[in-house]
Amino acid sequence: MNHIQRRDAELPYISDEAVMQQQRVCREILQRLNFADRSDFAGIAAIVKELFGRSEGAMVNPPFYCDYGSHIEVGKNFFANYNCTILDVAKVTIGDNVLFGPNVAVYTAGHPLHPEARATMYEYGVGVTIGDNVWIGGNCVVMPGVHIGEGSVIGAGSVVTRDIPARSVAAGNPCRVIRAITDADRVFYYRDRKFDPEAWADVCRRTGWDPAELDG
């Protein structure tokens, strides 16, 4: 196997000339993305679509950094705020309606623990999966091999080292589940603040919920 094949099989590999050539292609696209006119939303969206392996309606606020781009697959309406880094040595699969706060980092890349093995220049990548409707708060780090279940919220500043189940609020370093997200959370937009009647009516129109639940 060559080193591209080894990398893509999540086996130890070395970043040889063939691997680096793939990164050069990515960096040329990133150069255009990160120096684009920040007010040209359509132009930025077009570059993001060119960069990612799969996307539909994705938007990224530059600057943005990744290794390949082609290993990143996002669903509908993905949004990443400023200064996002995705080290996509292995595949990063992100569902629909996922939100990243500023300075979010997703790492699939790693190096051997033993210093002498690490000095051989072998490295590895293990894929990350993020389900639909996940919100990852600012300054979070998602580590290799992690799966975050659909509908979950990761609190700002967390370091996610293990899988997070669906519909959970999780936070901390290392990140741990704090509580489940339930239907009782629907009427609140921030902590104990409920949607005002005008906004709640619009939310219910968009979701099909019962507007009477605001007073429940």
Coordinates of N, CA and C in Angstrom, one line a residue:
M1 N 0.8 -1.2 0.0 CA 0.0 0.0 0.0 C 0.9 1.2 0.0
N2 N 0.5 2.2 -0.8 CA 1.2 3.5 -0.7 C 0.6 4.3 0.5
H3 N 1.2 5.4 0.8 CA 0.9 6.1 2.0 C -0.5 6.8 2.0
I4 N -0.9 7.2 0.8 CA -2.3 7.7 0.7 C -3.3 6.6 1.0
Q5 N -3.1 5.4 0.5 CA -4.0 4.3 0.8 C -3.9 3.9 2.3
R6 N -2.7 4.0 2.9 CA -2.6 3.7 4.3 C -3.4 4.7 5.1
R7 N -3.2 6.0 4.8 CA -3.9 7.1 5.5 C -5.4 6.9 5.4
D8 N -5.9 6.6 4.2 CA -7.3 6.5 4.0 C -7.9 5.2 4.7
A9 N -7.1 4.2 5.0 CA -7.5 3.0 5.7 C -7.3 3.2 7.2
E10 N -7.0 4.4 7.7 CA -6.8 4.7 9.1 C -5.6 3.8 9.6
L11 N -4.6 3.6 8.8 CA -3.4 2.9 9.2 C -2.3 3.9 9.4
P12 N -1.2 3.6 10.1 CA -0.1 4.5 10.2 C 0.5 4.8 8.8
Y13 N 0.8 6.1 8.6 CA 1.3 6.5 7.3 C 2.3 7.6 7.5
I14 N 3.1 7.9 6.4 CA 4.0 9.0 6.4 C 3.6 10.1 5.4
S15 N 3.7 11.3 5.7 CA 3.3 12.4 4.7 C 4.4 12.5 3.7
D16 N 4.4 11.7 2.7 CA 5.3 11.7 1.6 C 4.9 12.7 0.6
E17 N 5.6 12.8 -0.6 CA 5.4 13.8 -1.6 C 4.0 13.7 -2.1
A18 N 3.5 12.5 -2.3 CA 2.1 12.3 -2.9 C 1.1 12.8 -1.9
V19 N 1.3 12.6 -0.6 CA 0.3 13.1 0.4 C 0.4 14.6 0.4
M20 N 1.6 15.2 0.4 CA 1.7 16.6 0.5 C 1.2 17.3 -0.8
Q21 N 1.2 16.6 -1.9 CA 0.6 17.2 -3.1 C -0.9 17.4 -2.9
Q22 N -1.6 16.5 -2.3 CA -3.0 16.6 -2.0 C -3.2 17.8 -1.1
Q23 N -2.3 18.0 -0.1 CA -2.5 19.2 0.8 C -2.2 20.5 0.0
R24 N -1.3 20.5 -1.0 CA -1.1 21.7 -1.8 C -2.4 22.1 -2.5
V25 N -3.1 21.2 -3.0 CA -4.4 21.5 -3.7 C -5.3 22.2 -2.7
C26 N -5.4 21.6 -1.5 CA -6.3 22.2 -0.5 C -5.9 23.6 -0.1
R27 N -4.6 23.8 0.0 CA -4.1 25.1 0.5 C -4.3 26.2 -0.5
E28 N -4.3 25.8 -1.8 CA -4.6 26.8 -2.8 C -6.1 27.3 -2.7
I29 N -7.0 26.3 -2.4 CA -8.4 26.7 -2.2 C -8.5 27.6 -0.9
L30 N -7.8 27.1 0.1 CA -7.9 27.9 1.4 C -7.3 29.3 1.2
Q31 N -6.3 29.5 0.4 CA -5.8 30.8 0.2 C -6.9 31.7 -0.4
R32 N -7.6 31.2 -1.3 CA -8.7 32.0 -1.9 C -9.8 32.3 -0.9
L33 N -10.2 31.2 -0.1 CA -11.2 31.4 0.9 C -10.8 32.4 1.9
N34 N -9.6 32.3 2.5 CA -9.2 33.1 3.6 C -8.9 34.5 3.2
F35 N -8.7 34.8 1.9 CA -8.5 36.2 1.5 C -9.6 36.7 0.6
A36 N -10.7 36.0 0.7 CA -11.9 36.5 -0.1 C -12.5 37.7 0.6
D37 N -13.2 38.5 -0.2 CA -14.0 39.6 0.4 C -15.0 39.1 1.4
R38 N -14.9 39.5 2.6 CA -15.7 38.9 3.7 C -17.2 39.2 3.5
S39 N -17.5 40.3 2.7 CA -18.9 40.6 2.4 C -19.5 39.8 1.2
D40 N -18.7 39.0 0.5 CA -19.1 38.3 -0.7 C -19.6 36.9 -0.2
F41 N -20.7 36.9 0.4 CA -21.2 35.6 1.0 C -21.4 34.5 -0.1
A42 N -21.9 34.9 -1.3 CA -22.1 33.9 -2.3 C -20.7 33.4 -2.8
G43 N -19.8 34.2 -2.9 CA -18.4 33.8 -3.4 C -17.8 32.9 -2.4
I44 N -17.9 33.2 -1.1 CA -17.4 32.4 0.0 C -18.0 31.0 0.0
A45 N -19.4 31.0 -0.2 CA -20.1 29.7 -0.2 C -19.7 28.9 -1.4
A46 N -19.4 29.5 -2.5 CA -18.9 28.7 -3.7 C -17.6 28.1 -3.4
I47 N -16.7 28.8 -2.8 CA -15.4 28.2 -2.5 C -15.5 27.1 -1.5
V48 N -16.4 27.2 -0.5 CA -16.6 26.2 0.5 C -17.1 24.9 -0.2
K49 N -18.0 25.1 -1.1 CA -18.5 23.9 -1.8 C -17.4 23.2 -2.6
E50 N -16.5 24.0 -3.2 CA -15.4 23.5 -3.9 C -14.5 22.7 -3.0
L51 N -14.3 23.2 -1.8 CA -13.4 22.7 -0.8 C -13.8 21.4 -0.2
F52 N -15.1 21.3 0.2 CA -15.6 20.1 0.9 C -15.9 19.0 0.0
G53 N -15.7 17.8 0.5 CA -16.1 16.6 -0.3 C -17.6 16.5 -0.6
R54 N -18.4 17.0 0.3 CA -19.9 17.1 0.1 C -20.4 18.1 1.0
S55 N -21.3 18.9 0.4 CA -22.0 20.0 1.2 C -23.2 20.4 0.4
E56 N -24.2 21.0 1.2 CA -25.4 21.6 0.6 C -25.8 22.8 1.5
G57 N -25.5 24.0 1.0 CA -25.9 25.2 1.7 C -24.9 25.5 2.9
A58 N -23.7 25.0 2.8 CA -22.7 25.2 3.9 C -22.2 26.6 3.8
M59 N -21.9 27.2 5.0 CA -21.3 28.5 5.1 C -20.3 28.5 6.2
V60 N -19.1 29.1 5.9 CA -18.0 29.2 6.8 C -17.5 30.6 6.8
N61 N -17.3 31.1 8.1 CA -16.8 32.5 8.2 C -15.3 32.4 8.3
P62 N -14.6 32.9 7.2 CA -13.1 32.8 7.3 C -12.5 33.6 8.5
P63 N -11.3 33.2 8.9 CA -10.5 32.2 8.4 C -10.9 30.8 8.8
F64 N -10.6 29.9 7.9 CA -10.9 28.4 8.1 C -9.7 27.6 7.7
Y65 N -9.4 26.5 8.4 CA -8.2 25.8 8.1 C -8.5 24.3 8.1
C66 N -8.0 23.6 7.1 CA -8.1 22.1 7.1 C -6.9 21.5 6.3
D67 N -6.8 20.2 6.3 CA -5.7 19.6 5.6 C -6.0 19.2 4.2
Y68 N -7.2 18.7 3.9 CA -7.6 18.3 2.6 C -8.9 18.8 2.1
G69 N -9.8 19.0 3.0 CA -11.2 19.5 2.6 C -12.0 18.4 2.0
S70 N -11.4 17.6 1.1 CA -12.1 16.6 0.4 C -12.6 15.5 1.3
H71 N -12.0 15.4 2.5 CA -12.3 14.4 3.5 C -13.4 14.9 4.5
I72 N -13.9 16.1 4.2 CA -15.0 16.7 5.0 C -16.3 16.6 4.3
E73 N -17.3 15.9 4.9 CA -18.6 15.8 4.3 C -19.6 16.4 5.2
V74 N -20.4 17.4 4.8 CA -21.4 18.1 5.7 C -22.7 18.0 5.0
G75 N -23.8 17.9 5.8 CA -25.1 17.9 5.3 C -25.6 19.3 5.0
K76 N -26.9 19.4 5.1 CA -27.6 20.7 4.8 C -27.3 21.8 5.8
N77 N -27.1 23.0 5.4 CA -27.1 24.2 6.3 C -26.0 24.1 7.4
F78 N -24.8 23.6 7.1 CA -23.7 23.6 8.0 C -23.2 25.0 8.1
F79 N -22.9 25.5 9.4 CA -22.3 26.8 9.6 C -21.2 26.6 10.6
A80 N -20.0 27.2 10.2 CA -18.8 27.3 11.1 C -18.4 28.7 11.2
N81 N -18.3 29.2 12.5 CA -18.0 30.5 12.7 C -16.5 30.7 12.6
Y82 N -16.0 31.9 12.9 CA -14.6 32.3 12.6 C -13.6 31.4 13.2
N83 N -12.5 31.1 12.5 CA -11.3 30.5 13.0 C -11.5 29.0 13.3
C84 N -12.3 28.3 12.5 CA -12.5 26.9 12.6 C -11.3 26.1 12.0
T85 N -10.9 25.1 12.7 CA -9.9 24.2 12.2 C -10.4 22.7 12.2
I86 N -10.3 22.1 11.0 CA -10.7 20.7 10.9 C -9.5 19.9 10.3
L87 N -8.8 19.2 11.1 CA -7.7 18.4 10.6 C -8.3 17.0 10.1
D88 N -8.6 17.1 8.8 CA -9.3 16.0 8.2 C -8.4 14.9 7.5
V89 N -7.4 14.4 8.3 CA -6.6 13.3 7.8 C -7.5 12.1 7.5
A90 N -8.4 11.8 8.4 CA -9.5 10.8 8.2 C -10.8 11.6 7.9
K91 N -11.8 10.8 7.6 CA -13.1 11.4 7.2 C -13.7 12.1 8.4
V92 N -14.3 13.3 8.1 CA -15.1 14.0 9.1 C -16.5 14.1 8.5
T93 N -17.5 13.4 9.1 CA -18.8 13.4 8.6 C -19.7 14.2 9.5
I94 N -20.4 15.2 9.0 CA -21.2 16.1 9.8 C -22.6 16.2 9.2
G95 N -23.6 16.1 10.0 CA -25.0 16.0 9.6 C -25.6 17.3 9.2
D96 N -26.9 17.3 9.1 CA -27.7 18.5 8.7 C -27.8 19.5 9.9
N97 N -27.8 20.8 9.5 CA -28.1 21.9 10.5 C -27.2 21.9 11.7
V98 N -25.9 21.6 11.4 CA -24.9 21.7 12.5 C -24.3 23.0 12.6
L99 N -24.1 23.5 13.8 CA -23.5 24.8 14.1 C -22.2 24.7 14.8
F100 N -21.2 25.4 14.4 CA -19.9 25.5 15.1 C -19.7 26.9 15.6
G101 N -19.4 27.1 16.9 CA -19.1 28.4 17.4 C -17.7 28.8 16.9
P102 N -17.2 30.0 17.3 CA -15.8 30.4 16.9 C -14.8 29.5 17.6
N103 N -13.7 29.4 16.8 CA -12.5 28.6 17.3 C -12.7 27.2 17.6
V104 N -13.7 26.6 17.0 CA -13.9 25.1 17.1 C -12.9 24.4 16.3
A105 N -12.3 23.3 16.9 CA -11.3 22.5 16.3 C -11.8 21.0 16.3
V106 N -11.7 20.4 15.1 CA -12.0 19.0 15.0 C -10.7 18.3 14.6
Y107 N -10.2 17.4 15.4 CA -9.0 16.7 15.1 C -9.2 15.2 14.8
T108 N -8.8 14.8 13.6 CA -8.8 13.3 13.3 C -7.3 12.9 13.4
A109 N -6.4 13.8 13.4 CA -4.9 13.4 13.2 C -4.3 13.1 14.6
G110 N -3.3 12.3 14.6 CA -2.6 12.0 15.8 C -1.2 11.4 15.5
H111 N -0.4 11.2 16.5 CA 0.9 10.7 16.4 C 1.1 9.6 17.5
P112 N 2.0 8.7 17.3 CA 2.3 7.6 18.3 C 2.7 8.2 19.6
L113 N 2.3 7.5 20.7 CA 2.6 8.0 22.0 C 4.1 7.9 22.4
H114 N 4.7 6.8 22.0 CA 6.1 6.6 22.3 C 7.0 7.6 21.5
P115 N 7.9 8.3 22.2 CA 8.7 9.3 21.5 C 9.6 8.8 20.3
E116 N 10.1 7.6 20.5 CA 11.0 7.0 19.4 C 10.1 6.6 18.2
A117 N 8.9 6.0 18.5 CA 8.0 5.7 17.4 C 7.5 7.0 16.7
R118 N 7.3 8.0 17.5 CA 6.8 9.3 17.0 C 7.9 9.9 16.1
A119 N 9.1 9.7 16.4 CA 10.2 10.3 15.6 C 10.4 9.7 14.2
T120 N 9.7 8.5 14.0 CA 9.8 7.9 12.7 C 9.0 8.6 11.6
M121 N 8.2 9.6 12.0 CA 7.4 10.4 11.1 C 6.1 9.7 10.8
Y122 N 5.8 8.5 11.4 CA 4.5 7.9 11.2 C 3.5 8.7 12.0
E123 N 2.3 8.9 11.3 CA 1.2 9.5 12.0 C -0.1 8.7 11.6
Y124 N -1.3 9.2 12.1 CA -2.5 8.4 11.7 C -3.7 9.4 11.8
G125 N -4.8 8.9 11.2 CA -6.1 9.6 11.3 C -7.2 8.7 11.7
V126 N -8.1 9.1 12.6 CA -9.2 8.3 12.9 C -10.5 9.2 12.8
G127 N -11.5 8.8 12.1 CA -12.6 9.6 11.7 C -13.5 10.1 12.8
V128 N -14.2 11.2 12.6 CA -15.1 11.8 13.5 C -16.4 11.9 12.8
T129 N -17.5 11.7 13.6 CA -18.9 11.8 13.1 C -19.7 12.7 14.0
I130 N -20.4 13.7 13.5 CA -21.2 14.6 14.2 C -22.6 14.5 13.6
G131 N -23.6 14.2 14.4 CA -25.0 14.0 13.9 C -25.7 15.2 13.6
D132 N -26.9 15.1 13.1 CA -27.8 16.2 12.7 C -28.1 17.1 13.9
N133 N -28.3 18.4 13.6 CA -28.8 19.3 14.6 C -27.9 19.4 15.9
V134 N -26.6 19.3 15.7 CA -25.7 19.5 16.8 C -25.2 20.9 16.8
W135 N -25.0 21.5 18.0 CA -24.4 22.8 18.2 C -23.2 22.6 19.1
I136 N -22.0 23.0 18.5 CA -20.8 22.9 19.3 C -20.3 24.3 19.6
G137 N -20.2 24.6 20.9 CA -19.9 26.0 21.3 C -18.5 26.4 21.1
G138 N -18.2 27.7 21.2 CA -16.9 28.2 20.9 C -15.8 27.6 21.7
N139 N -14.6 27.5 21.1 CA -13.4 27.1 21.7 C -13.4 25.6 22.1
C140 N -14.3 24.8 21.5 CA -14.3 23.4 21.7 C -13.3 22.7 20.9
V141 N -12.8 21.5 21.4 CA -12.0 20.6 20.6 C -12.6 19.2 20.6
V142 N -12.7 18.7 19.4 CA -13.3 17.3 19.2 C -12.1 16.4 18.8
M143 N -11.8 15.4 19.6 CA -10.7 14.6 19.4 C -10.9 13.4 18.4
P144 N -9.9 12.7 17.9 CA -10.0 11.6 16.9 C -11.0 10.5 17.4
G145 N -11.8 10.0 16.5 CA -12.6 8.9 16.8 C -13.9 9.2 17.5
V146 N -14.2 10.4 17.8 CA -15.4 10.8 18.6 C -16.7 10.7 17.7
H147 N -17.8 10.3 18.3 CA -19.1 10.4 17.6 C -20.0 11.2 18.6
I148 N -20.6 12.3 18.0 CA -21.5 13.1 18.8 C -22.9 12.9 18.2
G149 N -23.8 12.4 19.1 CA -25.1 12.1 18.6 C -26.0 13.2 18.2
E150 N -27.1 13.0 17.5 CA -27.9 14.0 16.9 C -28.6 14.9 18.0
G151 N -28.7 16.1 17.7 CA -29.4 17.0 18.6 C -28.7 17.5 19.8
S152 N -27.4 17.1 20.0 CA -26.7 17.4 21.2 C -26.1 18.8 21.2
V153 N -25.8 19.4 22.4 CA -25.2 20.7 22.5 C -23.9 20.4 23.3
I154 N -22.8 20.9 22.8 CA -21.5 20.8 23.5 C -21.1 22.2 24.0
G155 N -21.0 22.4 25.3 CA -20.7 23.7 25.9 C -19.4 24.2 25.5
A156 N -19.3 25.6 25.5 CA -18.1 26.3 25.1 C -16.9 25.8 25.9
G157 N -15.8 25.7 25.3 CA -14.5 25.4 25.9 C -14.3 23.9 26.2
S158 N -15.2 23.1 25.8 CA -15.1 21.6 26.1 C -14.0 20.9 25.2
V159 N -13.5 19.9 25.8 CA -12.6 19.0 25.0 C -13.3 17.6 25.0
V160 N -13.7 17.2 23.8 CA -14.6 16.0 23.6 C -13.6 14.9 23.3
T161 N -13.4 14.0 24.3 CA -12.5 12.9 24.1 C -13.2 11.5 23.9
R162 N -14.5 11.5 24.2 CA -15.3 10.3 24.1 C -16.7 10.6 23.5
D163 N -17.4 9.5 23.0 CA -18.7 9.7 22.3 C -19.7 10.4 23.3
I164 N -20.5 11.2 22.7 CA -21.6 11.9 23.4 C -22.9 11.4 22.8
P165 N -23.9 10.9 23.6 CA -25.1 10.4 23.1 C -26.0 11.5 22.6
A166 N -27.0 11.0 21.8 CA -28.0 12.0 21.2 C -28.7 12.8 22.2
R167 N -29.1 14.0 21.8 CA -29.9 14.9 22.6 C -29.5 15.1 24.1
S168 N -28.2 15.4 24.2 CA -27.6 15.6 25.5 C -26.9 17.0 25.5
V169 N -26.9 17.6 26.7 CA -26.1 18.8 27.0 C -24.8 18.2 27.6
A170 N -23.7 18.5 27.0 CA -22.4 18.0 27.6 C -21.4 19.1 27.6
A171 N -20.5 19.1 28.6 CA -19.5 20.2 28.7 C -18.3 19.7 29.6
G172 N -17.2 20.4 29.5 CA -16.1 20.2 30.4 C -14.9 19.6 29.7
N173 N -13.8 19.5 30.5 CA -12.6 18.9 30.0 C -12.1 17.9 31.0
P174 N -12.3 16.6 30.7 CA -12.9 16.0 29.5 C -14.5 16.3 29.5
C175 N -15.0 16.3 28.3 CA -16.5 16.6 28.1 C -17.3 15.5 28.7
R176 N -18.3 15.8 29.5 CA -19.2 14.8 30.1 C -20.6 15.3 29.9
V177 N -21.6 14.3 29.9 CA -23.0 14.6 29.8 C -23.5 15.3 31.1
I178 N -24.1 16.4 30.9 CA -24.7 17.1 32.1 C -26.2 16.7 32.3
R179 N -26.9 16.7 31.2 CA -28.3 16.3 31.3 C -28.8 16.0 29.9
A180 N -30.0 15.4 29.8 CA -30.7 15.2 28.5 C -31.4 16.5 28.1
I181 N -31.6 16.6 26.8 CA -32.5 17.6 26.2 C -33.9 17.0 26.0
T182 N -34.9 17.7 26.6 CA -36.3 17.1 26.5 C -37.2 18.1 25.9
D183 N -38.5 17.7 25.7 CA -39.5 18.6 25.1 C -39.7 19.8 26.0
A184 N -39.4 19.7 27.3 CA -39.6 20.9 28.2 C -38.7 22.0 27.8
D185 N -37.6 21.8 27.1 CA -36.7 22.8 26.7 C -37.1 23.6 25.4
R186 N -38.2 23.2 24.8 CA -38.6 23.8 23.5 C -39.0 25.3 23.7
V187 N -39.6 25.7 24.8 CA -40.1 27.1 24.9 C -39.0 28.1 25.3
F188 N -37.8 27.6 25.6 CA -36.7 28.5 26.1 C -35.7 28.7 25.0
Y189 N -35.2 30.0 24.9 CA -34.2 30.3 23.9 C -32.8 30.5 24.6
Y190 N -32.8 30.8 25.9 CA -31.6 30.9 26.7 C -31.9 30.8 28.1
R191 N -31.4 29.7 28.7 CA -31.6 29.4 30.1 C -33.0 29.4 30.5
D192 N -33.5 30.4 31.4 CA -34.9 30.4 31.8 C -35.7 31.5 31.0
R193 N -35.1 32.0 29.9 CA -35.8 33.0 29.1 C -36.7 32.3 28.0
K194 N -38.0 32.5 28.0 CA -38.9 31.9 27.1 C -38.9 32.8 25.8
F195 N -39.2 32.1 24.7 CA -39.5 32.9 23.5 C -40.7 33.9 23.7
D196 N -40.6 35.1 23.2 CA -41.7 36.0 23.3 C -42.8 35.5 22.3
P197 N -44.1 35.9 22.5 CA -45.2 35.4 21.7 C -45.0 35.5 20.2
E198 N -44.4 36.6 19.8 CA -44.2 36.8 18.3 C -43.2 35.7 17.8
A199 N -42.1 35.6 18.4 CA -41.1 34.7 18.0 C -41.6 33.2 18.2
W200 N -42.3 33.0 19.3 CA -42.8 31.6 19.5 C -43.8 31.2 18.4
A201 N -44.7 32.1 18.0 CA -45.6 31.8 16.9 C -44.9 31.4 15.7
D202 N -43.8 32.1 15.4 CA -43.0 31.8 14.2 C -42.2 30.5 14.3
V203 N -41.7 30.2 15.5 CA -41.0 28.9 15.8 C -42.0 27.8 15.6
C204 N -43.2 27.9 16.1 CA -44.3 26.9 16.0 C -44.7 26.7 14.5
R205 N -44.7 27.8 13.8 CA -45.1 27.7 12.3 C -44.0 26.9 11.6
R206 N -42.7 27.2 12.0 CA -41.6 26.5 11.3 C -41.4 25.0 11.7
T207 N -41.9 24.7 12.9 CA -41.6 23.4 13.4 C -42.9 22.5 13.5
G208 N -44.1 23.1 13.4 CA -45.3 22.4 13.5 C -45.7 22.2 15.0
W209 N -45.1 22.9 15.9 CA -45.5 22.7 17.3 C -46.8 23.4 17.6
D210 N -47.3 23.2 18.8 CA -48.6 23.8 19.3 C -48.2 25.1 20.0
P211 N -48.7 26.3 19.5 CA -48.4 27.6 20.1 C -48.8 27.7 21.5
A212 N -49.8 26.9 22.0 CA -50.3 27.0 23.3 C -49.3 26.6 24.4
E213 N -48.3 25.9 23.9 CA -47.3 25.3 24.9 C -46.4 26.4 25.5
L214 N -46.4 27.6 25.0 CA -45.6 28.7 25.6 C -46.0 29.0 27.0
D215 N -47.3 28.8 27.3 CA -47.9 29.1 28.6 C -48.0 27.8 29.5
G216 N -47.5 26.7 29.0 CA -47.6 25.4 29.7 C -46.7 25.3 30.8

